[in-house]
C-alpha cells in the first residue's frame, strides 16, 4: 500500500496508484481516452489496450482509404477469452462502447472501424498477444500460428474429412501453406490470399472455384464465436445452428469468429491455366455458362460429360486499359501488343479464364482435356494463351502484382471498389449499359471481373444474399485512384447503381456499402426481419462492427 500524508490527512492511494500505473503502461504515458470508461483500466485485459497515436491512426483507415474513423484504443488479445472479457465489459456499460474486429484491414469503406471505440487487432491472437510494447505483432508467415490439420475419421459432420481448424485471424495463405504440407487444401478461395479467415467468412469468400464448391462460407463445418454479449459459443449446423448461419455472411454483426473448421480435399500439384479472348459478350457469357455446367471431375471416371475447368473467371478490357495489371502477369510483350490492338479495334473485349488442376498421374491427359474443352468455345481465333504453374503459384497469383505496386508506391492508394451480383437474365443489359456505356465513356482504369455462379451452392439460411435466379454473375470493378480523385470513381459507381435501378436490374452488392436503413432493408429483402431478430439476440446493444452502418442504435 502506498500512503501519502498531507498535514493530518491520509490519502490511501493504492487503487489510484494501480490505475495510474496501468494508464501509464497502456497509454505509453498518454492520457486515458475520454471516450473509454475509466473502469476499463482496472480489468486484466486492459494491459492489452494500446492508445498511442501510432496504433489508433493505423486502425483508423483500411485498404480502401476512403474513410477515417479513429478508435479510442486498439486491443491486442492473447486469446478468445480476452475478446470475451472485453465484450462482456462493453455490453454491461450504460453508454454504448463500439467494438470492431479487424483482420488484415482489407475492407474498403471502414467496415472494420470503430470511431471513438475499440478496434480488436485479430492478428495478435496468432502469437498469443505478444507485443513489443508499441504495436501488435507484425506479419510473420514463417510461423504456423493457430492452425491444426486433422485427418482422423473420429469427427464427422457429414461434410467429409479431413479438415483444418484455423483461427479467425489466420490469413488464407497461411492456411494454404499448412495444409499443403499434408497434400491437402481448402476447396474454395478468394483471388487474394492475404485476407483473414474471419474476414472472408463474414462476407462470403468468392472466386473462380465457387461455381463448383460454393463460396467459402459453404465449406465451413464449425465455428467458435464470441457474441456481442461476450458469450463464447461453438456452433455448427447441429449445435447452435441459428448463430452458425447468422455469422456466415453476417458482416460481423453477430459475433467475432475466433476459430473456423474448414473442409479440405486433396491438393493438386499443377494447374493448366488458359485465357481466351472474345469480342462478343453474348458468346463470352454463353461459353462461361457452358463451362461451369461441366461438373465432371478428373478423378471421376464414371462421369460421361467432358471434364470441365476447376476454375472459371472472366474479365473485361477497355481500349485504354493496360493488359498487364496487378491481378497477375500472363502474357509476353508480343501478346500484350496484339491484345491491346484487339481492344482498340473493338473498344471493349472480354477474357475468359479457366484452369484444370492435375497431378502426376493425370498429367498426360491434361492436354487432351483442354483441347476437348476448346473445341466447343467461340473465342477469337489466335487469341488463346496458356500457362502451367504450381497449385500454390496459381492460388497466390495476385501477390506478385501486389509486390510490384508496393515497390512503386501504388498499393496504398484509395480503392473505391464496387462489387455486385447480377442476375443471369440481365447480364447482357448490364454489359450494354455499364461495360459498353458508363465505363467506356469514362475510360476507367482498373481490373473488371465477371464470372457466373450457381445459387444452389449458397445456403439460404446464411446471412449472405444473392439474386433470385439459378445463375448469377459476380462483377467486380476494382478501381484504384492512383492519381487521387477517388470521388470521381465513386460517382461513377453511383452511376452504375442508378442505371441498374432505373433499368430494373436487381443487383445485390457484394461487400455491401449503404448509408440508409431503407437501402439495407432492400439489400436483405426477405431476410431483413431475420437479420434484425438475430441482431437482437446476439448483439442487442449494436456494439459490433458499427462501421458497416447497418444498426446505429441499440435494439433493446
Coordinates of C-alpha atoms in Angstrom, one line a residue:
X1 CA 0.0 0.0 0.0
X2 CA 1.2 3.5 -0.9
X3 CA 0.3 6.2 1.7
X4 CA 0.8 9.9 1.2
X5 CA 0.2 12.3 4.1
X6 CA -0.6 16.0 3.9
X7 CA -0.9 17.6 7.4
X8 CA -3.3 15.5 9.4
X9 CA -5.0 13.9 6.3
X10 CA -4.0 10.5 4.9
X11 CA -4.7 9.6 1.4
X12 CA -4.7 5.9 0.7
X13 CA -4.0 5.8 -2.9
X14 CA -3.4 2.1 -3.6
X15 CA -6.2 1.8 -6.2
X16 CA -5.3 5.2 -7.7
X17 CA -1.7 4.2 -7.9
X18 CA -2.5 0.9 -9.7
X19 CA -4.9 2.6 -12.1
X20 CA -2.4 5.3 -12.8
X21 CA 0.3 2.8 -13.4
X22 CA -2.0 0.9 -15.9
X23 CA -2.7 4.1 -17.7
X24 CA 1.0 4.9 -18.0
X25 CA 1.8 1.4 -19.4
X26 CA -1.3 1.1 -21.6
X27 CA -1.2 4.6 -23.0
X28 CA 2.6 4.9 -23.1
X29 CA 2.3 7.9 -20.8
X30 CA -0.7 9.2 -22.9
X31 CA -3.8 10.5 -21.1
X32 CA -6.6 7.9 -20.7
X33 CA -9.0 8.5 -23.7
X34 CA -12.1 10.3 -22.6
X35 CA -14.2 8.1 -24.9
X36 CA -13.3 5.0 -22.8
X37 CA -14.9 4.2 -19.5
X38 CA -12.4 4.6 -16.6
X39 CA -13.5 1.2 -15.2
X40 CA -11.9 -0.5 -18.2
X41 CA -8.5 0.3 -16.9
X42 CA -8.9 -1.9 -13.9
X43 CA -9.6 -5.1 -16.0
X44 CA -6.9 -7.6 -16.6
X45 CA -7.3 -7.2 -20.3
X46 CA -6.6 -3.5 -20.0
X47 CA -2.9 -4.4 -20.3
X48 CA -3.6 -5.3 -24.0
X49 CA -5.0 -1.9 -24.9
X50 CA -2.9 0.5 -27.0
X51 CA -4.0 4.1 -27.0
X52 CA -0.9 5.6 -28.6
X53 CA -1.4 7.7 -31.8
X54 CA 0.6 5.3 -34.0
X55 CA -1.7 2.4 -33.2
X56 CA -5.0 4.2 -33.4
X57 CA -4.1 6.0 -36.6
X58 CA -3.2 2.7 -38.2
X59 CA -6.6 1.3 -37.3
X60 CA -8.4 4.5 -38.5
X61 CA -8.4 3.6 -42.1
X62 CA -8.2 0.4 -44.3
X63 CA -7.3 -0.8 -47.8
X64 CA -10.0 1.4 -49.3
X65 CA -8.5 4.6 -47.8
X66 CA -11.9 6.2 -48.3
X67 CA -12.8 6.8 -44.7
X68 CA -11.1 7.8 -41.4
X69 CA -12.6 6.7 -38.1
X70 CA -10.1 7.0 -35.3
X71 CA -10.7 4.5 -32.4
X72 CA -10.0 5.4 -28.8
X73 CA -7.9 2.3 -28.5
X74 CA -6.6 -0.9 -30.3
X75 CA -7.0 -4.1 -28.4
X76 CA -4.3 -6.9 -28.9
X77 CA -5.9 -10.0 -27.4
X78 CA -3.9 -13.1 -26.5
X79 CA -7.0 -15.4 -26.6
X80 CA -10.6 -15.7 -27.4
X81 CA -11.2 -15.3 -23.6
X82 CA -9.7 -11.8 -23.8
X83 CA -12.1 -10.8 -26.5
X84 CA -15.0 -12.2 -24.5
X85 CA -13.9 -10.3 -21.4
X86 CA -13.8 -7.0 -23.4
X87 CA -17.2 -7.6 -25.0
X88 CA -18.8 -8.5 -21.7
X89 CA -17.5 -5.3 -20.3
X90 CA -18.7 -3.3 -23.2
X91 CA -22.2 -5.0 -23.0
X92 CA -22.5 -4.0 -19.3
X93 CA -21.9 -0.3 -19.9
X94 CA -24.8 2.2 -19.9
X95 CA -23.2 4.1 -22.7
X96 CA -22.6 2.1 -25.9
X97 CA -19.0 1.2 -26.5
X98 CA -18.4 0.2 -30.1
X99 CA -16.1 -2.7 -30.8
X100 CA -14.9 -3.8 -34.3
X101 CA -12.7 -6.9 -35.1
X102 CA -10.1 -6.1 -37.7
X103 CA -8.1 -8.8 -39.6
X104 CA -5.7 -7.6 -42.3
X105 CA -7.6 -4.4 -42.8
X106 CA -8.6 -5.2 -46.4
X107 CA -12.1 -3.7 -46.2
X108 CA -13.0 -0.7 -48.4
X109 CA -15.5 1.5 -46.6
X110 CA -14.3 1.4 -43.0
X111 CA -16.3 -1.8 -42.2
X112 CA -13.8 -2.7 -39.6
X113 CA -13.7 0.7 -37.9
X114 CA -15.0 1.9 -34.6
X115 CA -14.9 5.7 -34.2
X116 CA -14.1 6.5 -30.5
X117 CA -14.5 2.8 -29.7
X118 CA -12.1 -0.2 -29.7
X119 CA -10.7 -2.0 -32.7
X120 CA -9.7 -5.6 -32.0
X121 CA -6.4 -6.4 -33.8
X122 CA -7.3 -10.0 -34.5
X123 CA -3.8 -10.8 -35.9
X124 CA -2.4 -10.5 -32.3
X125 CA -4.2 -13.8 -31.5
X126 CA -1.7 -15.5 -33.8
X127 CA 1.2 -15.0 -31.4
X128 CA -0.7 -15.1 -28.1
X129 CA -1.0 -11.3 -27.9
X130 CA 2.8 -10.8 -28.0
X131 CA 3.8 -7.2 -28.4
X132 CA 6.9 -5.2 -28.2
X133 CA 5.1 -2.6 -26.1
X134 CA 4.4 -0.4 -29.1
X135 CA 2.4 -2.3 -31.6
X136 CA 0.6 -5.6 -32.2
X137 CA 2.7 -8.3 -33.9
X138 CA 3.9 -7.8 -37.5
X139 CA 3.2 -10.2 -40.3
X140 CA 5.3 -13.4 -39.8
X141 CA 4.4 -16.1 -42.3
X142 CA 7.1 -18.5 -41.3
X143 CA 5.1 -19.4 -38.1
X144 CA 2.1 -21.7 -38.5
X145 CA 0.1 -19.7 -35.9
X146 CA -3.2 -21.2 -34.6
X147 CA -3.7 -23.9 -37.3
X148 CA -4.4 -27.6 -36.8
X149 CA -4.9 -30.0 -39.7
X150 CA -6.8 -33.2 -38.7
X151 CA -7.4 -36.2 -40.8
X152 CA -8.9 -38.6 -38.2
X153 CA -12.3 -40.0 -39.0
X154 CA -13.3 -39.7 -35.3
X155 CA -15.1 -36.4 -36.2
X156 CA -17.6 -36.2 -38.9
X157 CA -20.5 -33.8 -39.5
X158 CA -21.5 -35.4 -42.8
X159 CA -19.4 -32.9 -44.9
X160 CA -16.5 -35.4 -45.1
X161 CA -12.9 -35.3 -43.8
X162 CA -10.2 -34.0 -43.5
X163 CA -10.5 -30.5 -42.1
X164 CA -8.4 -27.7 -40.7
X165 CA -9.1 -25.7 -37.6
X166 CA -8.0 -22.2 -38.3
X167 CA -8.0 -19.1 -36.0
X168 CA -10.2 -16.3 -37.3
X169 CA -7.1 -14.2 -37.5
X170 CA -5.2 -16.5 -39.8
X171 CA -4.5 -15.5 -43.4
X172 CA -5.7 -17.8 -46.1
X173 CA -2.1 -18.0 -47.4
X174 CA -1.1 -19.4 -44.0
X175 CA -3.9 -21.9 -44.1
X176 CA -2.7 -23.0 -47.6
X177 CA 0.9 -23.3 -46.6
X178 CA 0.0 -25.5 -43.6
X179 CA -2.5 -27.8 -45.4
X180 CA -0.2 -28.3 -48.4
X181 CA 2.3 -29.9 -46.1
X182 CA -0.1 -32.8 -45.9
X183 CA -1.1 -32.7 -49.5
X184 CA -4.5 -31.1 -48.7
X185 CA -6.2 -27.7 -49.4
X186 CA -9.5 -26.0 -48.8
X187 CA -11.8 -26.3 -51.8
X188 CA -12.9 -22.6 -52.2
X189 CA -10.8 -19.5 -52.3
X190 CA -10.7 -15.8 -52.9
X191 CA -8.5 -14.3 -55.6
X192 CA -6.3 -12.7 -52.9
X193 CA -4.9 -14.9 -50.2
X194 CA -3.7 -12.2 -47.8
X195 CA -7.2 -11.9 -46.1
X196 CA -8.2 -13.4 -42.8
X197 CA -10.4 -16.4 -42.3
X198 CA -12.8 -14.5 -40.1
X199 CA -12.9 -11.6 -42.6
X200 CA -13.9 -13.5 -45.7
X201 CA -16.3 -15.8 -43.8
X202 CA -18.1 -12.6 -42.5
X203 CA -18.8 -11.8 -46.2
X204 CA -18.8 -15.0 -48.3
X205 CA -15.5 -15.6 -50.0
X206 CA -15.8 -16.0 -53.7
X207 CA -13.5 -16.8 -56.6
X208 CA -13.5 -18.9 -59.7
X209 CA -13.9 -22.2 -57.8
X210 CA -17.2 -21.1 -56.2
X211 CA -19.4 -22.4 -59.2
X212 CA -18.4 -25.9 -58.2
X213 CA -17.7 -25.9 -54.4
X214 CA -19.7 -22.9 -53.4
X215 CA -18.3 -19.8 -51.6
X216 CA -16.0 -20.2 -48.6
X217 CA -19.0 -20.0 -46.2
X218 CA -20.4 -23.1 -47.8
X219 CA -17.3 -25.1 -46.8
X220 CA -17.3 -24.4 -43.1
X221 CA -18.1 -27.2 -40.6
X222 CA -18.0 -25.4 -37.3
X223 CA -17.2 -22.0 -35.7
X224 CA -16.1 -20.6 -32.4
X225 CA -17.8 -17.2 -31.9
X226 CA -17.8 -14.5 -29.3
X227 CA -21.1 -12.8 -29.4
X228 CA -21.9 -9.1 -28.8
X229 CA -22.8 -10.1 -25.2
X230 CA -19.4 -11.6 -24.6
X231 CA -20.6 -15.2 -24.8
X232 CA -18.2 -17.7 -26.1
X233 CA -20.1 -20.2 -28.2
X234 CA -19.3 -23.1 -30.5
X235 CA -21.8 -23.5 -33.4
X236 CA -22.4 -25.7 -36.4
X237 CA -25.3 -27.0 -38.5
X238 CA -26.4 -29.1 -35.5
X239 CA -25.1 -27.1 -32.5
X240 CA -26.5 -23.5 -32.1
X241 CA -27.3 -23.5 -35.8
X242 CA -29.0 -20.1 -35.7
X243 CA -25.8 -18.4 -34.7
X244 CA -23.8 -20.5 -37.2
X245 CA -26.0 -19.4 -40.1
X246 CA -26.1 -15.8 -38.8
X247 CA -22.4 -15.3 -38.6
X248 CA -21.6 -16.8 -42.1
X249 CA -22.0 -13.8 -44.4
X250 CA -23.2 -11.8 -41.4
X251 CA -20.9 -8.8 -42.0
X252 CA -19.5 -9.0 -38.4
X253 CA -22.9 -8.1 -36.9
X254 CA -23.4 -11.0 -34.6
X255 CA -20.1 -12.1 -33.2
X256 CA -16.3 -12.3 -33.6
X257 CA -15.1 -15.5 -35.3
X258 CA -12.2 -16.9 -33.3
X259 CA -12.0 -20.3 -34.9
X260 CA -13.3 -21.9 -38.1
X261 CA -13.3 -25.6 -39.0
X262 CA -12.9 -25.8 -42.8
X263 CA -13.4 -28.8 -45.1
X264 CA -10.3 -29.9 -47.1
X265 CA -9.7 -32.0 -50.1
X266 CA -6.7 -33.4 -52.0
X267 CA -4.4 -30.7 -53.2
X268 CA -3.3 -30.9 -56.9
X269 CA 0.3 -30.3 -57.7
X270 CA -0.1 -28.4 -61.0
X271 CA -2.5 -26.1 -62.8
X272 CA -3.0 -25.8 -66.6
X273 CA -4.2 -22.2 -67.0
X274 CA -5.8 -20.8 -70.1
X275 CA -7.0 -17.4 -71.2
X276 CA -9.2 -16.8 -74.2
X277 CA -10.4 -13.5 -75.8
X278 CA -13.8 -12.5 -77.1
X279 CA -15.2 -9.5 -78.8
X280 CA -18.8 -10.7 -78.5
X281 CA -20.2 -10.6 -74.9
X282 CA -23.0 -13.0 -75.6
X283 CA -20.6 -15.6 -76.8
X284 CA -18.3 -14.9 -73.9
X285 CA -21.1 -15.5 -71.3
X286 CA -22.5 -18.5 -73.2
X287 CA -19.2 -20.2 -73.0
X288 CA -18.7 -19.4 -69.4
X289 CA -22.1 -20.9 -68.5
X290 CA -21.3 -23.9 -70.6
X291 CA -18.0 -24.5 -68.8
X292 CA -19.5 -24.3 -65.3
X293 CA -22.2 -26.8 -66.4
X294 CA -19.5 -29.5 -66.8
X295 CA -19.3 -31.0 -63.3
X296 CA -17.2 -34.0 -64.3
X297 CA -14.1 -34.1 -62.1
X298 CA -10.8 -35.5 -63.3
X299 CA -10.8 -38.5 -60.9
X300 CA -14.5 -39.5 -61.6
X301 CA -14.2 -41.9 -64.5
X302 CA -17.9 -42.7 -64.4
X303 CA -18.9 -39.2 -65.5
X304 CA -19.8 -39.2 -69.1
X305 CA -19.6 -35.5 -69.7
X306 CA -16.4 -33.8 -70.6
X307 CA -14.2 -32.8 -67.7
X308 CA -14.7 -29.1 -67.1
X309 CA -12.4 -26.5 -65.7
X310 CA -11.9 -26.4 -61.9
X311 CA -11.8 -22.7 -62.0
X312 CA -13.7 -20.3 -64.3
X313 CA -13.4 -16.5 -64.2
X314 CA -13.5 -13.7 -66.7
X315 CA -12.5 -10.1 -67.1
X316 CA -13.3 -7.0 -69.2
X317 CA -10.7 -5.0 -71.1
X318 CA -11.4 -1.5 -72.2
X319 CA -9.4 0.0 -75.1
X320 CA -7.4 2.3 -72.8
X321 CA -6.6 -0.2 -70.0
X322 CA -3.2 -1.9 -69.8
X323 CA -3.3 -5.6 -70.5
X324 CA -0.9 -6.3 -67.6
X325 CA -2.5 -5.5 -64.3
X326 CA -1.9 -6.3 -60.6
X327 CA -4.0 -9.4 -60.6
X328 CA -1.4 -11.5 -62.4
X329 CA 1.3 -11.4 -65.2
X330 CA 0.5 -13.8 -68.0
X331 CA 1.4 -12.5 -71.4
X332 CA 4.5 -11.9 -73.4
X333 CA 5.2 -8.4 -74.8
X334 CA 4.1 -9.5 -78.2
X335 CA 0.9 -11.0 -76.9
X336 CA 0.2 -7.8 -74.9
X337 CA 0.5 -5.8 -78.1
X338 CA -1.9 -8.0 -80.0
X339 CA -4.5 -7.9 -77.2
X340 CA -4.2 -4.1 -77.0
X341 CA -4.8 -3.8 -80.7
X342 CA -7.8 -6.0 -80.5
X343 CA -9.2 -3.8 -77.7
X344 CA -8.5 -0.7 -79.7
X345 CA -10.3 -2.1 -82.7
X346 CA -13.5 -3.2 -80.8
X347 CA -13.5 -0.7 -77.8
X348 CA -14.3 -3.5 -75.3
X349 CA -13.1 -7.1 -75.3
X350 CA -13.5 -10.0 -72.8
X351 CA -11.2 -12.6 -71.4
X352 CA -12.4 -16.0 -70.3
X353 CA -10.0 -17.6 -67.8
X354 CA -10.1 -21.3 -66.9
X355 CA -7.9 -23.8 -65.2
X356 CA -7.6 -27.5 -64.8
X357 CA -5.9 -28.9 -61.7
X358 CA -3.8 -32.1 -62.1
X359 CA -1.2 -34.3 -60.5
X360 CA 1.5 -36.7 -61.9
X361 CA -1.0 -39.5 -62.7
X362 CA -3.3 -37.3 -64.8
X363 CA -0.6 -35.1 -66.4
X364 CA -0.6 -37.0 -69.7
X365 CA -4.3 -36.3 -70.2
X366 CA -4.3 -32.6 -69.4
X367 CA -3.5 -31.5 -72.9
X368 CA -6.4 -33.6 -74.3
X369 CA -8.8 -32.3 -71.6
X370 CA -8.0 -28.7 -72.6
X371 CA -8.2 -29.4 -76.3
X372 CA -11.6 -31.1 -75.9
X373 CA -13.0 -28.1 -74.0
X374 CA -11.7 -25.6 -76.5
X375 CA -13.4 -27.4 -79.4
X376 CA -16.8 -26.0 -78.3
X377 CA -15.8 -22.5 -77.4
X378 CA -16.3 -19.4 -79.6
X379 CA -13.2 -17.3 -78.7
X380 CA -11.4 -15.2 -81.3
X381 CA -9.0 -17.4 -83.3
X382 CA -5.4 -16.9 -82.4
X383 CA -6.2 -15.4 -79.0
X384 CA -5.6 -18.5 -76.9
X385 CA -2.9 -18.1 -74.2
X386 CA -1.7 -20.9 -71.9
X387 CA 0.4 -21.2 -68.8
X388 CA 1.4 -24.1 -66.5
X389 CA 2.2 -23.3 -62.9
X390 CA 2.2 -24.9 -59.4
X391 CA -1.0 -25.0 -57.5
X392 CA 0.5 -22.6 -54.9
X393 CA 1.6 -20.1 -57.5
X394 CA -1.8 -20.2 -59.1
X395 CA -3.8 -19.5 -56.0
X396 CA -1.3 -16.9 -54.9
X397 CA -1.2 -15.3 -58.3
X398 CA -2.2 -11.8 -57.1
X399 CA 0.7 -11.5 -54.7
X400 CA 3.4 -10.7 -57.3
X401 CA 1.3 -7.9 -58.7
X402 CA 0.8 -6.5 -55.2
X403 CA 4.5 -6.5 -54.5
X404 CA 5.2 -4.7 -57.8
X405 CA 2.6 -2.0 -56.9
X406 CA 4.0 -1.7 -53.4
X407 CA 7.5 -1.1 -54.8
X408 CA 6.1 1.8 -56.9
X409 CA 4.1 3.2 -54.1
X410 CA 0.9 2.4 -55.9
X411 CA -0.7 -0.1 -53.5
X412 CA -1.6 2.2 -50.6
X413 CA -3.9 4.4 -52.6
X414 CA -7.7 4.8 -52.5
X415 CA -9.8 1.8 -53.8
X416 CA -13.4 2.8 -54.4
X417 CA -14.4 -0.8 -55.4
X418 CA -17.8 -1.8 -56.5
X419 CA -18.8 -5.5 -56.4
X420 CA -22.2 -6.6 -57.4
X421 CA -24.1 -9.8 -58.2
X422 CA -26.1 -9.5 -61.4
X423 CA -28.9 -11.9 -62.4
X424 CA -28.1 -14.0 -65.5
X425 CA -31.2 -12.8 -67.2
X426 CA -29.9 -9.2 -67.2
X427 CA -26.2 -9.6 -67.7
X428 CA -26.4 -8.6 -71.4
X429 CA -28.2 -5.4 -70.4
X430 CA -25.5 -4.8 -67.8
X431 CA -22.8 -5.2 -70.5
X432 CA -24.6 -2.7 -72.8
X433 CA -25.2 -0.1 -70.1
X434 CA -22.1 -0.4 -67.9
X435 CA -19.2 -2.0 -69.8
X436 CA -20.0 -0.5 -73.2
X437 CA -21.7 2.6 -71.7
X438 CA -20.7 4.2 -68.4
X439 CA -17.2 2.6 -68.1
X440 CA -16.2 3.1 -71.7
X441 CA -17.4 6.7 -71.7
X442 CA -15.3 7.5 -68.6
X443 CA -12.3 5.5 -69.8
X444 CA -11.9 4.0 -66.4
X445 CA -8.7 2.2 -65.3
X446 CA -8.6 -1.0 -63.2
X447 CA -9.4 -4.7 -63.3
X448 CA -13.0 -5.6 -64.1
X449 CA -14.0 -9.2 -63.2
X450 CA -17.1 -11.0 -64.4
X451 CA -18.0 -14.7 -64.0
X452 CA -21.0 -16.9 -63.3
X453 CA -22.0 -18.7 -60.1
X454 CA -24.8 -21.1 -59.1
X455 CA -27.3 -20.1 -56.5
X456 CA -27.8 -23.6 -55.2
X457 CA -24.2 -23.6 -53.9
X458 CA -25.2 -21.0 -51.3
X459 CA -27.2 -21.9 -48.2
X460 CA -30.2 -19.6 -47.9
X461 CA -30.1 -20.0 -44.1
X462 CA -26.9 -17.9 -44.0
X463 CA -27.0 -14.1 -43.8
X464 CA -25.5 -13.6 -47.3
X465 CA -27.8 -12.5 -50.1
X466 CA -27.8 -13.3 -53.8
X467 CA -30.1 -12.5 -56.7
X468 CA -33.1 -14.7 -57.0
X469 CA -32.0 -16.7 -60.1
X470 CA -30.4 -20.1 -60.5
X471 CA -27.3 -18.5 -62.1
X472 CA -26.0 -15.0 -61.4
X473 CA -22.8 -13.2 -62.2
X474 CA -20.2 -11.8 -59.9
X475 CA -18.9 -8.4 -61.2
X476 CA -16.0 -6.7 -59.6
X477 CA -15.0 -3.2 -60.6
X478 CA -11.6 -2.9 -58.8
X479 CA -10.7 0.7 -59.2
X480 CA -7.5 2.3 -57.8
X481 CA -7.3 6.1 -57.6
X482 CA -3.5 6.2 -58.3
X483 CA -3.6 9.9 -59.1
X484 CA -6.1 10.9 -56.4
X485 CA -9.7 11.9 -57.1
X486 CA -11.4 8.8 -55.8
X487 CA -14.6 10.9 -55.6
X488 CA -15.0 10.7 -59.4
X489 CA -14.7 6.9 -59.3
X490 CA -17.3 6.8 -56.5
X491 CA -19.6 8.9 -58.6
X492 CA -19.1 6.5 -61.4
X493 CA -20.1 3.7 -59.1
X494 CA -23.2 5.6 -58.2
X495 CA -24.0 5.9 -61.9
X496 CA -23.7 2.2 -62.3
X497 CA -26.1 1.6 -59.4
X498 CA -28.6 4.2 -60.7
X499 CA -28.5 2.6 -64.1
X500 CA -29.3 -0.8 -62.6
X501 CA -32.1 0.7 -60.6
X502 CA -33.6 2.6 -63.5
X503 CA -33.3 -0.4 -65.8
X504 CA -34.9 -2.8 -63.3
X505 CA -31.7 -4.9 -62.9
X506 CA -32.0 -6.3 -59.4
X507 CA -28.3 -6.4 -58.4
X508 CA -27.1 -7.3 -55.0
X509 CA -24.0 -5.7 -53.7
X510 CA -21.2 -8.0 -52.5
X511 CA -19.1 -6.4 -49.8
X512 CA -22.1 -4.0 -49.5
X513 CA -21.9 -0.3 -48.6
X514 CA -25.1 1.6 -47.9
X515 CA -25.8 4.8 -45.9
X516 CA -29.5 4.5 -45.2
X517 CA -31.7 2.0 -43.3
X518 CA -34.1 1.6 -46.3
X519 CA -31.2 0.7 -48.5
X520 CA -30.1 -2.1 -46.1
X521 CA -33.7 -3.3 -45.9
X522 CA -33.8 -3.5 -49.7
X523 CA -30.5 -5.3 -49.8
X524 CA -31.5 -8.1 -47.4
X525 CA -35.1 -8.2 -48.8
X526 CA -37.0 -11.2 -47.2
X527 CA -34.0 -11.8 -44.9
X528 CA -34.2 -8.4 -43.3
X529 CA -36.6 -9.4 -40.4
X530 CA -34.5 -12.5 -39.7
X531 CA -31.3 -10.3 -39.7
X532 CA -32.8 -7.9 -37.2
X533 CA -34.0 -10.7 -35.0
X534 CA -30.6 -12.3 -34.9
X535 CA -29.0 -8.9 -34.1
X536 CA -31.4 -8.5 -31.2
X537 CA -30.5 -12.0 -30.0
X538 CA -26.7 -11.9 -30.3
X539 CA -25.7 -8.2 -30.2
X540 CA -28.8 -6.3 -28.9
X541 CA -26.8 -3.2 -28.0
X542 CA -25.4 -3.0 -31.5
X543 CA -21.8 -2.9 -30.3
X544 CA -20.2 -4.9 -33.1
X545 CA -18.8 -3.6 -36.4
X546 CA -20.5 -0.2 -36.3
X547 CA -18.5 0.8 -39.4
X548 CA -21.0 -1.2 -41.6
X549 CA -23.6 1.4 -40.7
X550 CA -26.5 -1.1 -40.5
X551 CA -27.5 -0.5 -36.9
X552 CA -26.9 2.9 -35.4
X553 CA -28.8 2.4 -32.1
X554 CA -29.3 -0.5 -29.7
X555 CA -32.2 -2.9 -30.3
X556 CA -33.1 -3.2 -26.6

